[in-house]
Coordinates of C-alpha atoms and ligand atoms in Angstrom, one line a residue:
X12 CA 18.1 -6.9 20.5
X13 CA 14.0 -8.8 20.0
X14 CA 12.3 -10.5 17.6
X15 CA 10.0 -10.9 15.7
X16 CA 11.1 -7.7 14.4
X17 CA 11.4 -5.2 11.6
X18 CA 13.6 -3.0 10.4
X19 CA 12.7 0.4 8.4
X20 CA 15.8 1.5 6.5
X21 CA 14.7 5.4 6.4
X22 CA 17.5 6.2 4.2
X23 CA 16.5 3.8 1.5
X24 CA 12.8 4.9 1.5
X25 CA 13.7 8.5 1.4
X26 CA 16.6 7.7 -1.9
X27 CA 13.2 5.6 -3.4
X28 CA 10.3 8.4 -3.1
X29 CA 12.9 11.3 -4.5
X30 CA 13.6 8.8 -7.6
X31 CA 10.2 8.0 -8.0
X32 CA 8.5 12.1 -7.6
X33 CA 12.5 12.8 -9.7
X34 CA 11.1 9.7 -12.6
X35 CA 7.6 11.0 -12.9
X36 CA 7.9 14.6 -12.5
X37 CA 9.4 14.7 -15.7
X38 CA 6.5 13.4 -17.3
X39 CA 4.8 16.5 -15.4
X40 CA 3.3 14.1 -13.1
X41 CA 3.0 14.4 -9.1
X42 CA 3.2 12.2 -6.2
X43 CA 0.5 11.6 -4.2
X44 CA 2.8 8.9 -1.0
X45 CA 0.8 6.5 0.5
X46 CA 1.2 5.3 3.7
X47 CA -1.7 2.7 3.7
X48 CA 0.7 -0.6 4.1
X49 CA 2.2 1.2 6.8
X50 CA -0.7 2.9 8.7
X51 CA 1.2 6.1 8.6
X52 CA 3.9 4.9 10.5
X53 CA 5.0 8.2 12.1
X54 CA 8.4 7.8 10.5
X55 CA 7.7 6.8 7.5
X56 CA 5.1 10.1 6.6
X57 CA 8.3 11.6 7.0
X58 CA 9.9 10.3 5.5
X59 CA 8.0 10.7 1.8
X60 CA 8.2 14.6 3.2
X61 CA 11.4 14.6 3.6
X62 CA 11.4 13.1 0.1
X63 CA 10.0 15.6 -1.5
X64 CA 6.2 14.8 -1.4
X65 CA 3.9 17.0 0.0
X66 CA 0.5 15.4 0.0
X67 CA 0.7 12.0 1.6
X68 CA -2.9 9.6 1.5
X69 CA -3.5 7.0 3.2
X70 CA -7.8 5.1 3.5
X71 CA -8.4 4.7 6.9
X72 CA -8.8 7.6 9.1
X73 CA -7.3 6.4 12.2
X74 CA -3.9 6.9 10.2
X75 CA -4.5 9.7 9.1
X76 CA -5.5 11.1 12.7
X77 CA -1.7 9.7 13.7
X78 CA 0.1 11.4 11.8
X79 CA -1.4 15.1 12.0
X80 CA -1.3 14.6 15.5
X81 CA 1.9 14.1 15.7
X82 CA 3.3 17.5 13.2
X83 CA 3.6 15.9 9.5
X84 CA 4.2 19.2 7.4
X85 CA 1.5 17.5 4.3
X86 CA -1.5 17.8 3.0
X87 CA -3.3 14.1 3.6
X88 CA -6.1 12.3 1.3
X89 CA -8.4 9.5 2.4
X90 CA -8.4 7.0 0.2
X91 CA -11.0 5.3 0.4
X92 CA -15.0 5.9 -0.2
X93 CA -15.5 7.7 3.2
X94 CA -18.1 5.3 5.6
X95 CA -21.4 7.5 6.6
X96 CA -20.8 7.1 9.9
X97 CA -17.0 9.0 10.1
X98 CA -18.5 11.9 7.6
X99 CA -17.5 14.7 10.5
X100 CA -14.4 13.0 11.3
X101 CA -13.6 13.2 7.4
X102 CA -14.3 17.1 7.5
X103 CA -11.8 17.0 10.2
X104 CA -9.0 16.0 9.4
X105 CA -8.3 15.2 6.0
X106 CA -8.1 17.7 3.5
X107 CA -9.2 15.7 1.0
X108 CA -11.3 12.7 -0.1
X109 CA -11.3 10.4 -3.1
X110 CA -15.4 10.1 -3.9
X111 CA -17.8 7.6 -5.6
X112 CA -21.5 8.0 -3.9
X113 CA -23.2 11.4 -3.5
X114 CA -24.3 11.1 -0.4
X115 CA -21.5 10.5 1.1
X116 CA -20.4 14.3 -0.5
X117 CA -23.6 15.3 0.2
X118 CA -22.7 14.2 4.6
X119 CA -19.6 16.0 4.3
X120 CA -21.0 18.5 3.3
X121 CA -23.1 19.3 5.7
X122 CA -20.0 19.4 7.7
X123 CA -18.5 20.8 5.9
X124 CA -20.7 23.6 6.7
X125 CA -21.1 23.3 10.1
X126 CA -17.8 24.2 10.8
X127 CA -16.2 26.5 8.9
X128 CA -14.2 24.3 6.6
X129 CA -13.7 23.6 3.2
X130 CA -13.3 19.8 2.1
X131 CA -11.2 19.2 -1.1
X132 CA -12.8 16.1 -3.1
X133 CA -11.5 14.3 -6.1
X134 CA -14.9 11.4 -7.9
X135 CA -13.2 8.7 -8.3
X136 CA -14.6 7.2 -11.7
X137 CA -14.8 3.2 -12.8
X138 CA -13.0 1.9 -15.5
X139 CA -13.2 -1.6 -15.3
X140 CA -11.0 -2.9 -12.5
X141 CA -14.2 -3.4 -10.8
X142 CA -13.3 -2.4 -7.5
X143 CA -14.3 1.8 -6.7
X144 CA -15.8 4.8 -9.4
X145 CA -19.0 6.0 -10.6
X146 CA -19.4 5.1 -14.2
X147 CA -18.5 7.1 -16.6
X148 CA -22.3 7.8 -17.6
X149 CA -23.3 8.8 -14.2
X150 CA -20.0 11.2 -14.3
X151 CA -21.6 14.0 -15.0
X152 CA -24.1 14.2 -12.8
X153 CA -22.5 13.2 -10.5
X154 CA -20.2 16.9 -10.4
X155 CA -23.8 19.0 -11.3
X156 CA -24.6 17.2 -8.1
X157 CA -21.3 18.2 -6.0
X158 CA -20.9 21.8 -8.3
X159 CA -23.7 22.8 -5.8
X160 CA -22.7 22.0 -2.2
X161 CA -21.0 23.9 0.1
X162 CA -18.4 23.4 1.6
X163 CA -17.3 21.0 -0.8
X164 CA -14.6 21.6 -3.4
X165 CA -14.2 19.9 -6.2
X166 CA -10.8 19.4 -7.6
X167 CA -10.2 16.2 -9.8
X168 CA -11.0 13.0 -10.6
X169 CA -8.7 10.2 -10.5
X170 CA -9.1 6.1 -11.8
X171 CA -8.8 3.5 -10.0
X172 CA -6.5 0.0 -11.2
X173 CA -5.3 -2.9 -10.8
X174 CA -6.2 -3.4 -7.5
X175 CA -9.6 -5.9 -7.8
X176 CA -9.8 -6.9 -10.8
X177 CA -6.4 -6.9 -12.1
X178 CA -6.9 -4.8 -14.8
X179 CA -4.1 -2.3 -16.8
X180 CA -4.1 1.0 -16.8
X181 CA -2.8 1.4 -20.5
X182 CA -3.4 4.0 -23.0
X183 CA -6.6 3.4 -23.6
X184 CA -7.6 3.7 -19.7
X185 CA -5.2 6.7 -19.8
X186 CA -6.9 7.9 -22.1
X187 CA -10.4 7.8 -21.9
X188 CA -9.4 8.9 -18.2
X189 CA -7.9 12.2 -19.7
X190 CA -10.8 12.4 -22.3
X191 CA -13.4 12.8 -19.3
X192 CA -11.4 14.7 -18.1
X193 CA -11.1 17.3 -20.8
X194 CA -15.1 17.1 -20.8
X195 CA -16.0 18.2 -17.8
X196 CA -13.6 20.8 -17.6
X197 CA -15.4 22.6 -20.3
X198 CA -19.0 21.2 -19.6
X199 CA -18.9 23.0 -16.4
X200 CA -15.5 25.4 -16.8
X201 CA -13.6 24.6 -14.1
X202 CA -10.0 23.2 -13.6
X203 CA -9.3 19.9 -12.8
X204 CA -6.2 20.5 -10.6
X205 CA -6.1 16.6 -9.9
X206 CA -6.9 13.4 -13.0
X207 CA -5.4 11.0 -11.1
X208 CA -4.5 8.5 -12.8
X209 CA -3.6 5.5 -11.1
X210 CA -0.7 4.1 -8.8
X211 CA 2.5 1.7 -8.7
X212 CA 0.7 -0.3 -11.5
X213 CA 1.1 2.6 -13.7
X214 CA 4.7 2.9 -13.9
X215 CA 5.4 0.8 -17.3
X216 CA 1.6 2.9 -18.9
X217 CA 3.7 5.3 -17.7
X218 CA 7.1 4.2 -19.4
X219 CA 5.9 3.8 -22.2
X220 CA 3.5 6.6 -23.3
X221 CA 4.6 9.4 -25.7
X222 CA 2.1 11.1 -24.3
X223 CA 0.3 11.9 -20.7
X224 CA -2.9 13.4 -21.6
X225 CA -4.3 15.6 -18.4
X226 CA -2.8 12.6 -16.5
X227 CA -1.0 14.8 -13.8
X228 CA -1.2 13.3 -10.4
X229 CA -0.1 9.4 -9.7
X230 CA -0.4 8.1 -5.9
X231 CA 2.4 5.7 -5.0
X232 CA 2.9 3.2 -2.5
X233 CA 4.4 0.2 -2.8
X234 CA 7.3 1.3 -5.6
X235 CA 8.4 3.6 -3.0
X236 CA 8.3 0.9 0.1
X237 CA 9.5 -2.6 -2.5
X238 CA 11.6 -1.2 -5.5
X239 CA 8.9 -2.9 -8.1
X240 CA 6.0 -1.7 -10.2
X241 CA 2.4 -4.3 -9.8
X242 CA 1.7 -5.6 -12.8
X243 CA 5.2 -7.9 -13.0
X244 CA 6.5 -6.9 -10.0
X245 CA 9.9 -5.9 -11.4
X246 CA 12.4 -4.6 -9.6
X247 CA 12.7 -0.7 -11.0
X248 CA 16.2 0.7 -11.9
X249 CA 18.1 2.4 -9.6
X250 CA 14.9 1.5 -6.6
X251 CA 15.9 -0.3 -3.7
X252 CA 14.0 -4.0 -2.9
X253 CA 15.4 -3.7 0.9
X254 CA 14.7 -1.3 2.9
X255 CA 12.3 -3.3 4.5
X256 CA 13.5 -6.6 6.7
X257 CA 11.5 -8.7 9.1
X258 CA 14.0 -10.4 11.6
X259 CA 13.3 -13.3 13.9
X260 CA 14.5 -16.1 15.8
X261 CA 15.1 -19.8 16.0
X262 CA 13.6 -21.6 19.0
X263 CA 14.4 -25.3 17.7
X264 CA 16.9 -26.7 15.8
X265 CA 16.6 -30.2 15.0
X266 CA 17.6 -32.7 12.5
X267 CA 14.2 -35.0 12.1
X268 CA 11.9 -36.3 9.5
X269 CA 10.7 -34.4 6.5
X270 CA 7.6 -37.1 6.7
X271 CA 5.7 -36.7 9.7
X272 CA 4.9 -40.1 11.0
X273 CA 1.6 -41.6 12.4
X274 CA -2.6 -41.1 10.8
X275 CA -2.5 -37.3 9.3
X276 CA -6.1 -35.7 9.5
X277 CA -6.3 -31.5 10.1
X278 CA -4.1 -29.0 10.6
X279 CA -4.5 -26.0 13.2
X280 CA -6.1 -24.4 10.7
X281 CA -8.1 -27.0 9.0
X282 CA -6.7 -28.2 6.1
X283 CA -4.8 -31.9 5.8
X284 CA -1.0 -31.2 5.1
X285 CA 0.3 -32.5 1.4
X286 CA 4.0 -33.2 2.6
X287 CA 6.8 -34.5 0.0
X288 CA 9.9 -36.9 1.9
X289 CA 13.4 -35.5 1.6
X290 CA 14.4 -38.1 4.6
X291 CA 16.6 -36.5 7.3
X292 CA 16.4 -32.6 7.6
X293 CA 17.2 -29.8 10.0
X294 CA 13.9 -27.8 10.8
X295 CA 14.3 -25.3 12.5
X296 CA 11.6 -23.6 13.7
X297 CA 11.6 -18.9 13.9
X298 CA 9.4 -17.9 17.0
X299 CA 7.8 -16.3 15.2
X300 CA 3.7 -16.4 13.2
X301 CA 0.1 -15.6 11.5
X302 CA 0.4 -13.6 14.7
X303 CA 3.2 -11.1 13.3
X304 CA 3.4 -11.9 9.7
X305 CA 1.4 -13.4 6.7
X306 CA 4.2 -16.0 5.8
X307 CA 3.0 -16.6 2.1
X308 CA 5.0 -12.7 1.4
X309 CA 8.1 -13.9 2.8
X310 CA 11.4 -15.0 1.0
X311 CA 13.9 -15.9 3.6
X312 CA 17.2 -13.8 2.1
X313 CA 18.9 -16.8 2.7
X314 CA 19.1 -20.4 1.5
X315 CA 16.4 -22.2 3.9
X316 CA 12.5 -23.5 2.3
X317 CA 9.7 -22.0 4.4
X318 CA 8.1 -25.7 5.6
X319 CA 5.1 -24.5 6.7
X320 CA 3.3 -22.2 9.7
X321 CA 1.2 -22.2 12.6
X322 CA 0.4 -18.8 14.8
X323 CA 3.4 -18.5 16.1
X324 CA 5.7 -20.2 14.4
X325 CA 7.7 -21.4 11.3
X326 CA 9.6 -24.1 10.0
X327 CA 11.8 -24.0 7.9
X328 CA 14.1 -26.6 6.6
X329 CA 17.8 -25.6 7.6
X330 CA 19.5 -27.0 4.1
X331 CA 23.0 -26.2 4.7
X332 CA 23.0 -23.9 7.5
X333 CA 23.8 -25.0 10.5
X334 CA 21.3 -22.3 12.2
X335 CA 21.3 -22.4 16.3
X336 CA 19.1 -21.8 19.2
X337 CA 19.4 -18.1 19.4
X338 CA 20.2 -17.1 15.3
X339 CA 18.5 -13.7 14.2
X340 CA 16.8 -15.2 10.3
X341 CA 15.9 -12.3 8.2
X342 CA 13.6 -12.3 5.2
X343 CA 11.7 -9.8 2.4
X344 CA 8.3 -8.8 2.4
X345 CA 6.2 -8.4 -0.2
X346 CA 2.5 -6.0 0.1
X347 CA 0.8 -7.9 2.2
X348 CA 3.3 -9.8 4.2
X349 CA 4.4 -5.5 5.1
X350 CA 0.8 -5.0 5.6
X351 CA 0.6 -8.2 8.1
X352 CA 3.0 -6.8 10.4
X353 CA 3.1 -3.1 10.3
X354 CA -0.6 -4.0 11.4
X355 CA 0.6 -6.3 14.1
X356 CA 1.4 -5.2 17.8
X357 CA 3.5 -9.1 18.2
X358 CA 6.6 -6.7 15.5
X359 CA 9.0 -4.4 16.8
X360 CA 9.2 -2.1 14.0
X361 CA 13.5 -0.9 14.6
X362 CA 14.4 2.3 12.5
X363 CA 17.3 2.2 10.6
X364 CA 19.0 4.9 8.5
X365 CA 22.5 3.3 6.5
X366 CA 23.3 2.9 2.7
Ligands
LIG416 C1 -3.3 1.2 -2.2 C2 -4.6 2.6 -2.8 C3 -2.8 3.4 -3.8 C4 -2.3 2.7 -3.8 O1 -1.5 2.1 -4.2 P1 -0.2 0.8 -4.6 O2 -0.4 -0.5 -5.1 O3 -0.1 1.0 -3.0 O4 1.1 2.0 -5.2 C5 -3.8 4.0 -4.8 N1 -5.2 4.9 -5.1 C6 -5.4 3.4 -4.5 C7 -6.9 4.2 -4.4 C8 -5.5 2.8 -3.4 O5 -6.3 2.2 -1.8

């Protein structure tokens, strides 16, 4: 079978999703399955639904539209604050969207009214990571602005940490979100269906907290796919960390010097390579490169070392492995590598199911 290909083990994904759903459910926290790192892949979305996850979230409408059109039976959440220019398709394809701008919610309201629909929203609150969210001091006024809008139903509040600023979701942050939820419910006489505390980075907080407070939801992607938490990237008990495998192929294999010879200038990407002299080594070239995957996010499954990469080549030190032309070489992928391999049209996706 041709390469580069990404082998997607749906059985392992189902196992991970079920295990996490049960774990978080043990303290009353529901899991939204996040599909953005797999680009809304419909086979993977079906696997999440099979695991008992009934709400799926993606950052792009194009992915949500694809899943919906493929007949995936779930509620769909748009994770990224809607683009003003896409408000109409947001109302059309997403059941719920995460929002932080009143002007956007007003536009959603307009299209919801036009389409005789109700669009649900979760207001995102900034708690220090400094990506999306209203400043907490603006929350009450924004809720006031939102509750009067026709075609819009406020179903929750949420926050997102450890994405841009690397800020940890801890007892204090989660306690604060809980108290904001309580304030809103009291002042506006409503019940918030979702108090969504974060993502795969909330694992350590969840395990250590004695009281989850009002937090009743997390939006989980990476833990399901890669089997780790995301503050320290530690593998989680009972989860598979190898649900995805990048399979590549040797196209040249020769004993060559480890040190380039001639006068050093820039490489293909404008860097001046700094190379260590290890004498003569077996250098193998793999028919895969930066057009296929974020090479810095790959870890070989066997004892070889990545020396460098360009658009279409990865060069490895084969060490003691006798790599021959045509041999397959397998890699683990981190989040960035997975995202790029799922996005690249050059990488074939192959679905397997064995555990
Ligand atoms: C990507 C994303 C998530 C999921 O993050 P993981 O680290 O993959 O669990 C959750 N919420 C929002 C808003 C996101 O953008």
